[in-house]
mmCIF file with all atom_site columns, C-alpha atoms in Angstrom:
data_model
loop_
_atom_site.group_PDB
_atom_site.id
_atom_site.type_symbol
_atom_site.label_atom_id
_atom_site.label_alt_id
_atom_site.label_comp_id
_atom_site.label_asym_id
_atom_site.label_entity_id
_atom_site.label_seq_id
_atom_site.pdbx_PDB_ins_code
_atom_site.Cartn_x
_atom_site.Cartn_y
_atom_site.Cartn_z
_atom_site.occupancy
_atom_site.B_iso_or_equiv
_atom_site.pdbx_formal_charge
_atom_site.auth_seq_id
_atom_site.auth_comp_id
_atom_site.auth_asym_id
_atom_site.auth_atom_id
_atom_site.pdbx_PDB_model_num
ATOM 1   C CA . MET A 1 1   ? -22.232 92.452  59.359 1.00 0.00 ? 1   MET A CA 1
ATOM 2   C CA . SER A 1 2   ? -21.948 89.500  57.075 1.00 0.00 ? 2   SER A CA 1
ATOM 3   C CA . GLN A 1 3   ? -22.132 89.245  52.927 1.00 0.00 ? 3   GLN A CA 1
ATOM 4   C CA . THR A 1 4   ? -25.492 87.727  52.915 1.00 0.00 ? 4   THR A CA 1
ATOM 5   C CA . ASP A 1 5   ? -26.546 91.577  54.723 1.00 0.00 ? 5   ASP A CA 1
ATOM 6   C CA . PRO A 1 6   ? -29.351 92.969  53.261 1.00 0.00 ? 6   PRO A CA 1
ATOM 7   C CA . ALA A 1 7   ? -27.984 96.432  53.395 1.00 0.00 ? 7   ALA A CA 1
ATOM 8   C CA . LEU A 1 8   ? -24.052 95.515  52.565 1.00 0.00 ? 8   LEU A CA 1
ATOM 9   C CA . GLN A 1 9   ? -25.987 94.139  49.291 1.00 0.00 ? 9   GLN A CA 1
ATOM 10  C CA . SER A 1 10  ? -27.886 97.347  48.225 1.00 0.00 ? 10  SER A CA 1
ATOM 11  C CA . LEU A 1 11  ? -24.629 99.309  48.169 1.00 0.00 ? 11  LEU A CA 1
ATOM 12  C CA . LYS A 1 12  ? -22.909 96.623  46.149 1.00 0.00 ? 12  LYS A CA 1
ATOM 13  C CA . ARG A 1 13  ? -25.772 95.869  43.796 1.00 0.00 ? 13  ARG A CA 1
ATOM 14  C CA . THR A 1 14  ? -27.230 99.447  43.216 1.00 0.00 ? 14  THR A CA 1
ATOM 15  C CA . ARG A 1 15  ? -25.957 101.910 40.838 1.00 0.00 ? 15  ARG A CA 1
ATOM 16  C CA . GLY A 1 16  ? -27.627 104.471 43.385 1.00 0.00 ? 16  GLY A CA 1
ATOM 17  C CA . GLY A 1 17  ? -25.326 102.734 45.647 1.00 0.00 ? 17  GLY A CA 1
ATOM 18  C CA . ARG A 1 18  ? -22.349 104.632 44.975 1.00 0.00 ? 18  ARG A CA 1
ATOM 19  C CA . GLU A 1 19  ? -24.146 108.046 44.910 1.00 0.00 ? 19  GLU A CA 1
ATOM 20  C CA . ARG A 1 20  ? -25.318 107.612 48.263 1.00 0.00 ? 20  ARG A CA 1
ATOM 21  C CA . LEU A 1 21  ? -22.120 106.742 49.331 1.00 0.00 ? 21  LEU A CA 1
ATOM 22  C CA . LEU A 1 22  ? -20.768 110.345 47.779 1.00 0.00 ? 22  LEU A CA 1
ATOM 23  C CA . GLN A 1 23  ? -23.861 112.011 48.564 1.00 0.00 ? 23  GLN A CA 1
ATOM 24  C CA . ALA A 1 24  ? -23.512 110.599 52.730 1.00 0.00 ? 24  ALA A CA 1
ATOM 25  C CA . ALA A 1 25  ? -19.790 111.447 52.602 1.00 0.00 ? 25  ALA A CA 1
ATOM 26  C CA . THR A 1 26  ? -20.684 114.806 51.020 1.00 0.00 ? 26  THR A CA 1
ATOM 27  C CA . ASP A 1 27  ? -23.045 116.059 53.994 1.00 0.00 ? 27  ASP A CA 1
ATOM 28  C CA . LEU A 1 28  ? -19.751 114.852 56.416 1.00 0.00 ? 28  LEU A CA 1
ATOM 29  C CA . PHE A 1 29  ? -17.521 116.511 54.851 1.00 0.00 ? 29  PHE A CA 1
ATOM 30  C CA . ARG A 1 30  ? -20.000 119.540 55.099 1.00 0.00 ? 30  ARG A CA 1
ATOM 31  C CA . THR A 1 31  ? -20.437 119.090 58.537 1.00 0.00 ? 31  THR A CA 1
ATOM 32  C CA . HIS A 1 32  ? -17.471 117.636 60.154 1.00 0.00 ? 32  HIS A CA 1
ATOM 33  C CA . ARG A 1 33  ? -14.222 118.758 57.116 1.00 0.00 ? 33  ARG A CA 1
ATOM 34  C CA . PHE A 1 34  ? -12.741 116.123 55.025 1.00 0.00 ? 34  PHE A CA 1
ATOM 35  C CA . ALA A 1 35  ? -10.140 115.627 57.955 1.00 0.00 ? 35  ALA A CA 1
ATOM 36  C CA . GLY A 1 36  ? -12.701 115.049 60.836 1.00 0.00 ? 36  GLY A CA 1
ATOM 37  C CA . THR A 1 37  ? -14.776 112.284 58.581 1.00 0.00 ? 37  THR A CA 1
ATOM 38  C CA . SER A 1 38  ? -13.063 109.127 58.201 1.00 0.00 ? 38  SER A CA 1
ATOM 39  C CA . LEU A 1 39  ? -14.649 106.330 56.043 1.00 0.00 ? 39  LEU A CA 1
ATOM 40  C CA . GLN A 1 40  ? -16.176 105.105 59.465 1.00 0.00 ? 40  GLN A CA 1
ATOM 41  C CA . MET A 1 41  ? -18.371 107.066 60.014 1.00 0.00 ? 41  MET A CA 1
ATOM 42  C CA . ILE A 1 42  ? -19.154 106.980 55.877 1.00 0.00 ? 42  ILE A CA 1
ATOM 43  C CA . ALA A 1 43  ? -20.132 103.202 56.696 1.00 0.00 ? 43  ALA A CA 1
ATOM 44  C CA . ASP A 1 44  ? -22.065 104.281 60.106 1.00 0.00 ? 44  ASP A CA 1
ATOM 45  C CA . ARG A 1 45  ? -24.447 107.054 58.035 1.00 0.00 ? 45  ARG A CA 1
ATOM 46  C CA . LEU A 1 46  ? -25.289 104.353 55.344 1.00 0.00 ? 46  LEU A CA 1
ATOM 47  C CA . GLY A 1 47  ? -25.778 100.782 58.051 1.00 0.00 ? 47  GLY A CA 1
ATOM 48  C CA . VAL A 1 48  ? -23.269 99.468  56.262 1.00 0.00 ? 48  VAL A CA 1
ATOM 49  C CA . SER A 1 49  ? -19.817 98.170  57.421 1.00 0.00 ? 49  SER A CA 1
ATOM 50  C CA . LYS A 1 50  ? -16.322 99.608  56.370 1.00 0.00 ? 50  LYS A CA 1
ATOM 51  C CA . ALA A 1 51  ? -15.669 97.126  53.908 1.00 0.00 ? 51  ALA A CA 1
ATOM 52  C CA . ALA A 1 52  ? -18.692 98.181  52.168 1.00 0.00 ? 52  ALA A CA 1
ATOM 53  C CA . ILE A 1 53  ? -17.563 101.018 51.683 1.00 0.00 ? 53  ILE A CA 1
ATOM 54  C CA . TYR A 1 54  ? -13.850 99.860  50.531 1.00 0.00 ? 54  TYR A CA 1
ATOM 55  C CA . HIS A 1 55  ? -16.092 97.602  47.519 1.00 0.00 ? 55  HIS A CA 1
ATOM 56  C CA . HIS A 1 56  ? -16.330 101.656 45.978 1.00 0.00 ? 56  HIS A CA 1
ATOM 57  C CA . PHE A 1 57  ? -13.136 103.400 47.302 1.00 0.00 ? 57  PHE A CA 1
ATOM 58  C CA . LYS A 1 58  ? -9.903  102.809 48.336 1.00 0.00 ? 58  LYS A CA 1
ATOM 59  C CA . SER A 1 59  ? -9.707  105.828 50.366 1.00 0.00 ? 59  SER A CA 1
ATOM 60  C CA . ARG A 1 60  ? -10.937 109.035 51.439 1.00 0.00 ? 60  ARG A CA 1
ATOM 61  C CA . ASP A 1 61  ? -8.880  110.442 49.315 1.00 0.00 ? 61  ASP A CA 1
ATOM 62  C CA . ASP A 1 62  ? -10.698 108.414 45.937 1.00 0.00 ? 62  ASP A CA 1
ATOM 63  C CA . ILE A 1 63  ? -14.089 109.814 47.799 1.00 0.00 ? 63  ILE A CA 1
ATOM 64  C CA . ILE A 1 64  ? -12.656 113.638 47.802 1.00 0.00 ? 64  ILE A CA 1
ATOM 65  C CA . GLU A 1 65  ? -11.400 113.367 44.165 1.00 0.00 ? 65  GLU A CA 1
ATOM 66  C CA . ALA A 1 66  ? -14.790 111.210 42.418 1.00 0.00 ? 66  ALA A CA 1
ATOM 67  C CA . LEU A 1 67  ? -16.176 114.049 44.069 1.00 0.00 ? 67  LEU A CA 1
ATOM 68  C CA . MET A 1 68  ? -14.564 116.477 42.939 1.00 0.00 ? 68  MET A CA 1
ATOM 69  C CA . GLU A 1 69  ? -14.342 115.598 39.290 1.00 0.00 ? 69  GLU A CA 1
ATOM 70  C CA . PRO A 1 70  ? -17.017 116.902 38.005 1.00 0.00 ? 70  PRO A CA 1
ATOM 71  C CA . VAL A 1 71  ? -16.654 120.003 39.213 1.00 0.00 ? 71  VAL A CA 1
ATOM 72  C CA . VAL A 1 72  ? -13.263 120.053 37.610 1.00 0.00 ? 72  VAL A CA 1
ATOM 73  C CA . VAL A 1 73  ? -14.778 119.275 34.317 1.00 0.00 ? 73  VAL A CA 1
ATOM 74  C CA . ASP A 1 74  ? -17.379 121.325 35.031 1.00 0.00 ? 74  ASP A CA 1
ATOM 75  C CA . ALA A 1 75  ? -15.285 124.406 35.922 1.00 0.00 ? 75  ALA A CA 1
ATOM 76  C CA . GLU A 1 76  ? -12.890 123.824 33.092 1.00 0.00 ? 76  GLU A CA 1
ATOM 77  C CA . THR A 1 77  ? -15.792 123.337 29.705 1.00 0.00 ? 77  THR A CA 1
ATOM 78  C CA . ALA A 1 78  ? -16.572 126.920 30.650 1.00 0.00 ? 78  ALA A CA 1
ATOM 79  C CA . ILE A 1 79  ? -13.122 128.013 31.509 1.00 0.00 ? 79  ILE A CA 1
ATOM 80  C CA . ALA A 1 80  ? -12.821 126.705 27.759 1.00 0.00 ? 80  ALA A CA 1
ATOM 81  C CA . ARG A 1 81  ? -15.707 128.102 26.597 1.00 0.00 ? 81  ARG A CA 1
ATOM 82  C CA . ILE A 1 82  ? -15.129 131.801 28.346 1.00 0.00 ? 82  ILE A CA 1
ATOM 83  C CA . SER A 1 83  ? -11.624 131.635 27.156 1.00 0.00 ? 83  SER A CA 1
ATOM 84  C CA . ASP A 1 84  ? -12.987 131.451 23.458 1.00 0.00 ? 84  ASP A CA 1
ATOM 85  C CA . LEU A 1 85  ? -15.578 134.299 24.042 1.00 0.00 ? 85  LEU A CA 1
ATOM 86  C CA . PRO A 1 86  ? -14.088 138.123 22.628 1.00 0.00 ? 86  PRO A CA 1
ATOM 87  C CA . ARG A 1 87  ? -11.785 139.820 25.107 1.00 0.00 ? 87  ARG A CA 1
ATOM 88  C CA . GLU A 1 88  ? -14.948 142.101 25.937 1.00 0.00 ? 88  GLU A CA 1
ATOM 89  C CA . GLU A 1 89  ? -17.397 139.039 26.943 1.00 0.00 ? 89  GLU A CA 1
ATOM 90  C CA . HIS A 1 90  ? -14.982 137.415 29.568 1.00 0.00 ? 90  HIS A CA 1
ATOM 91  C CA . PHE A 1 91  ? -14.909 139.109 32.583 1.00 0.00 ? 91  PHE A CA 1
ATOM 92  C CA . ARG A 1 92  ? -18.657 138.951 32.716 1.00 0.00 ? 92  ARG A CA 1
ATOM 93  C CA . SER A 1 93  ? -19.180 135.699 31.757 1.00 0.00 ? 93  SER A CA 1
ATOM 94  C CA . ALA A 1 94  ? -16.570 134.296 33.450 1.00 0.00 ? 94  ALA A CA 1
ATOM 95  C CA . LEU A 1 95  ? -18.718 136.406 36.897 1.00 0.00 ? 95  LEU A CA 1
ATOM 96  C CA . ASP A 1 96  ? -22.222 135.254 35.970 1.00 0.00 ? 96  ASP A CA 1
ATOM 97  C CA . PHE A 1 97  ? -20.871 131.192 35.709 1.00 0.00 ? 97  PHE A CA 1
ATOM 98  C CA . TYR A 1 98  ? -18.076 131.606 38.253 1.00 0.00 ? 98  TYR A CA 1
ATOM 99  C CA . ALA A 1 99  ? -21.723 133.096 41.286 1.00 0.00 ? 99  ALA A CA 1
ATOM 100 C CA . ALA A 1 100 ? -23.515 130.188 39.088 1.00 0.00 ? 100 ALA A CA 1
ATOM 101 C CA . PHE A 1 101 ? -20.717 127.718 39.548 1.00 0.00 ? 101 PHE A CA 1
ATOM 102 C CA . THR A 1 102 ? -20.053 127.902 43.662 1.00 0.00 ? 102 THR A CA 1
ATOM 103 C CA . VAL A 1 103 ? -23.851 127.876 44.519 1.00 0.00 ? 103 VAL A CA 1
ATOM 104 C CA . LYS A 1 104 ? -23.711 124.543 42.376 1.00 0.00 ? 104 LYS A CA 1
ATOM 105 C CA . HIS A 1 105 ? -21.047 123.396 43.756 1.00 0.00 ? 105 HIS A CA 1
ATOM 106 C CA . ARG A 1 106 ? -20.946 124.334 47.217 1.00 0.00 ? 106 ARG A CA 1
ATOM 107 C CA . ASP A 1 107 ? -20.521 121.728 48.826 1.00 0.00 ? 107 ASP A CA 1
ATOM 108 C CA . ILE A 1 108 ? -17.382 120.825 47.540 1.00 0.00 ? 108 ILE A CA 1
ATOM 109 C CA . ILE A 1 109 ? -16.259 124.329 47.374 1.00 0.00 ? 109 ILE A CA 1
ATOM 110 C CA . SER A 1 110 ? -16.663 123.951 51.712 1.00 0.00 ? 110 SER A CA 1
ATOM 111 C CA . THR A 1 111 ? -14.928 121.050 51.798 1.00 0.00 ? 111 THR A CA 1
ATOM 112 C CA . VAL A 1 112 ? -12.407 123.098 49.205 1.00 0.00 ? 112 VAL A CA 1
ATOM 113 C CA . PHE A 1 113 ? -11.871 126.380 51.171 1.00 0.00 ? 113 PHE A CA 1
ATOM 114 C CA . PHE A 1 114 ? -11.319 125.119 55.137 1.00 0.00 ? 114 PHE A CA 1
ATOM 115 C CA . ASP A 1 115 ? -9.527  121.029 53.950 1.00 0.00 ? 115 ASP A CA 1
ATOM 116 C CA . ARG A 1 116 ? -7.082  122.643 51.232 1.00 0.00 ? 116 ARG A CA 1
ATOM 117 C CA . PRO A 1 117 ? -3.898  121.391 53.037 1.00 0.00 ? 117 PRO A CA 1
ATOM 118 C CA . ALA A 1 118 ? -5.971  118.188 53.703 1.00 0.00 ? 118 ALA A CA 1
ATOM 119 C CA . LEU A 1 119 ? -6.755  117.348 50.252 1.00 0.00 ? 119 LEU A CA 1
ATOM 120 C CA . GLY A 1 120 ? -3.408  116.224 48.628 1.00 0.00 ? 120 GLY A CA 1
ATOM 121 C CA . SER A 1 121 ? -1.529  117.885 46.457 1.00 0.00 ? 121 SER A CA 1
ATOM 122 C CA . VAL A 1 122 ? -2.704  116.596 43.366 1.00 0.00 ? 122 VAL A CA 1
ATOM 123 C CA . LEU A 1 123 ? -6.224  118.312 43.526 1.00 0.00 ? 123 LEU A CA 1
ATOM 124 C CA . SER A 1 124 ? -5.162  120.803 45.299 1.00 0.00 ? 124 SER A CA 1
ATOM 125 C CA . GLY A 1 125 ? -2.781  121.748 41.695 1.00 0.00 ? 125 GLY A CA 1
ATOM 126 C CA . LYS A 1 126 ? -5.802  121.539 40.033 1.00 0.00 ? 126 LYS A CA 1
ATOM 127 C CA . VAL A 1 127 ? -7.432  123.688 42.137 1.00 0.00 ? 127 VAL A CA 1
ATOM 128 C CA . ASP A 1 128 ? -4.532  126.205 41.678 1.00 0.00 ? 128 ASP A CA 1
ATOM 129 C CA . LEU A 1 129 ? -4.583  125.734 38.143 1.00 0.00 ? 129 LEU A CA 1
ATOM 130 C CA . LEU A 1 130 ? -8.091  126.469 37.587 1.00 0.00 ? 130 LEU A CA 1
ATOM 131 C CA . VAL A 1 131 ? -7.800  128.904 40.116 1.00 0.00 ? 131 VAL A CA 1
ATOM 132 C CA . ASP A 1 132 ? -4.728  130.775 37.977 1.00 0.00 ? 132 ASP A CA 1
ATOM 133 C CA . GLN A 1 133 ? -7.644  129.893 34.632 1.00 0.00 ? 133 GLN A CA 1
ATOM 134 C CA . LEU A 1 134 ? -10.321 132.015 35.639 1.00 0.00 ? 134 LEU A CA 1
ATOM 135 C CA . ALA A 1 135 ? -8.539  134.809 36.944 1.00 0.00 ? 135 ALA A CA 1
ATOM 136 C CA . VAL A 1 136 ? -6.837  135.616 33.578 1.00 0.00 ? 136 VAL A CA 1
ATOM 137 C CA . LEU A 1 137 ? -10.692 135.898 32.133 1.00 0.00 ? 137 LEU A CA 1
ATOM 138 C CA . LEU A 1 138 ? -12.316 138.511 35.885 1.00 0.00 ? 138 LEU A CA 1
ATOM 139 C CA . ALA A 1 139 ? -8.853  140.162 34.814 1.00 0.00 ? 139 ALA A CA 1
ATOM 140 C CA . TYR A 1 140 ? -9.204  143.309 33.004 1.00 0.00 ? 140 TYR A CA 1
ATOM 141 C CA . ASP A 1 141 ? -5.543  143.269 32.194 1.00 0.00 ? 141 ASP A CA 1
ATOM 142 C CA . ASN A 1 142 ? -1.880  141.489 32.950 1.00 0.00 ? 142 ASN A CA 1
ATOM 143 C CA . THR A 1 143 ? -1.077  143.268 35.163 1.00 0.00 ? 143 THR A CA 1
ATOM 144 C CA . ARG A 1 144 ? -0.177  141.909 39.220 1.00 0.00 ? 144 ARG A CA 1
ATOM 145 C CA . ALA A 1 145 ? -3.484  143.921 39.958 1.00 0.00 ? 145 ALA A CA 1
ATOM 146 C CA . GLU A 1 146 ? -5.580  143.156 38.347 1.00 0.00 ? 146 GLU A CA 1
ATOM 147 C CA . GLU A 1 147 ? -4.233  139.450 38.806 1.00 0.00 ? 147 GLU A CA 1
ATOM 148 C CA . ALA A 1 148 ? -4.468  139.670 43.057 1.00 0.00 ? 148 ALA A CA 1
ATOM 149 C CA . ARG A 1 149 ? -7.765  141.366 42.797 1.00 0.00 ? 149 ARG A CA 1
ATOM 150 C CA . ALA A 1 150 ? -9.724  138.582 40.451 1.00 0.00 ? 150 ALA A CA 1
ATOM 151 C CA . LYS A 1 151 ? -8.251  136.015 42.807 1.00 0.00 ? 151 LYS A CA 1
ATOM 152 C CA . MET A 1 152 ? -9.379  138.605 45.995 1.00 0.00 ? 152 MET A CA 1
ATOM 153 C CA . MET A 1 153 ? -13.183 138.173 44.328 1.00 0.00 ? 153 MET A CA 1
ATOM 154 C CA . ILE A 1 154 ? -12.822 134.208 43.372 1.00 0.00 ? 154 ILE A CA 1
ATOM 155 C CA . TYR A 1 155 ? -11.218 133.488 47.230 1.00 0.00 ? 155 TYR A CA 1
ATOM 156 C CA . GLY A 1 156 ? -14.138 136.161 48.408 1.00 0.00 ? 156 GLY A CA 1
ATOM 157 C CA . ILE A 1 157 ? -17.584 134.517 46.560 1.00 0.00 ? 157 ILE A CA 1
ATOM 158 C CA . ALA A 1 158 ? -16.476 131.104 47.339 1.00 0.00 ? 158 ALA A CA 1
ATOM 159 C CA . ALA A 1 159 ? -15.701 132.321 51.748 1.00 0.00 ? 159 ALA A CA 1
ATOM 160 C CA . VAL A 1 160 ? -18.914 133.565 50.880 1.00 0.00 ? 160 VAL A CA 1
ATOM 161 C CA . VAL A 1 161 ? -20.285 130.466 49.420 1.00 0.00 ? 161 VAL A CA 1
ATOM 162 C CA . ALA A 1 162 ? -17.956 127.936 51.786 1.00 0.00 ? 162 ALA A CA 1
ATOM 163 C CA . GLU A 1 163 ? -19.698 129.425 55.145 1.00 0.00 ? 163 GLU A CA 1
ATOM 164 C CA . PRO A 1 164 ? -21.872 127.409 56.906 1.00 0.00 ? 164 PRO A CA 1
ATOM 165 C CA . ARG A 1 165 ? -24.297 129.302 57.928 1.00 0.00 ? 165 ARG A CA 1
ATOM 166 C CA . GLN A 1 166 ? -24.845 129.777 54.223 1.00 0.00 ? 166 GLN A CA 1
ATOM 167 C CA . TYR A 1 167 ? -26.439 126.293 54.332 1.00 0.00 ? 167 TYR A CA 1
ATOM 168 C CA . ALA A 1 168 ? -29.507 127.749 55.866 1.00 0.00 ? 168 ALA A CA 1
ATOM 169 C CA . LEU A 1 169 ? -30.143 129.847 51.874 1.00 0.00 ? 169 LEU A CA 1
ATOM 170 C CA . ASP A 1 170 ? -31.955 128.144 49.425 1.00 0.00 ? 170 ASP A CA 1
ATOM 171 C CA . ASP A 1 171 ? -29.950 128.383 46.395 1.00 0.00 ? 171 ASP A CA 1
ATOM 172 C CA . ASP A 1 172 ? -32.167 131.389 44.546 1.00 0.00 ? 172 ASP A CA 1
ATOM 173 C CA . ASP A 1 173 ? -31.450 133.042 47.397 1.00 0.00 ? 173 ASP A CA 1
ATOM 174 C CA . LEU A 1 174 ? -27.528 132.362 47.675 1.00 0.00 ? 174 LEU A CA 1
ATOM 175 C CA . LEU A 1 175 ? -26.896 132.911 43.892 1.00 0.00 ? 175 LEU A CA 1
ATOM 176 C CA . ASN A 1 176 ? -28.674 136.376 44.530 1.00 0.00 ? 176 ASN A CA 1
ATOM 177 C CA . LEU A 1 177 ? -25.831 137.636 47.389 1.00 0.00 ? 177 LEU A CA 1
ATOM 178 C CA . VAL A 1 178 ? -23.561 135.994 45.737 1.00 0.00 ? 178 VAL A CA 1
ATOM 179 C CA . THR A 1 179 ? -23.992 137.513 42.444 1.00 0.00 ? 179 THR A CA 1
ATOM 180 C CA . CYS A 1 180 ? -24.460 141.485 44.384 1.00 0.00 ? 180 CYS A CA 1
ATOM 181 C CA . LEU A 1 181 ? -21.010 140.362 45.849 1.00 0.00 ? 181 LEU A CA 1
ATOM 182 C CA . ALA A 1 182 ? -19.562 139.353 42.270 1.00 0.00 ? 182 ALA A CA 1
ATOM 183 C CA . ASN A 1 183 ? -20.978 142.718 40.693 1.00 0.00 ? 183 ASN A CA 1
ATOM 184 C CA . ALA A 1 184 ? -19.811 144.986 43.948 1.00 0.00 ? 184 ALA A CA 1
ATOM 185 C CA . SER A 1 185 ? -16.124 143.927 43.365 1.00 0.00 ? 185 SER A CA 1
ATOM 186 C CA . GLN A 1 186 ? -16.243 145.151 39.667 1.00 0.00 ? 186 GLN A CA 1
#
């Protein structure tokens, strides 16, 4: 593909080019998983050369980091907000947040859930920290049993959302399912 190719120029020059690239990567990660998706596959999906991908990102790792950044910020912001609430409000607020969060970010949750070992230590470390912080908010007390129950709830909900067959459900139906699951674990 030459430097004057319209597809390459469109991907380079438009602000939406980066977003289109991230959406194509997200779709491919969901279908083929992170480990099974190459930069060439992303380029092919967009109808551009691999060089056009390199204009925005140096590697698949850079792409997943860009996809994870708003998800991590969303979680960190909510966890900080919920942590400032009175203790008796932590569980319900954290549960409501997490149910909506997993549905909103289900594509990334799926990638993290199924491809965790391939994500690298930095991203895995961020995920571990967020899970630990959320578990504190979902635990009724500071016992190991409560921490285990809270983490089972977190990973159980993530598993439901990450399951590829759930993509047949629209966001509202999936949110209802996740909320029922979360409420059952109280």
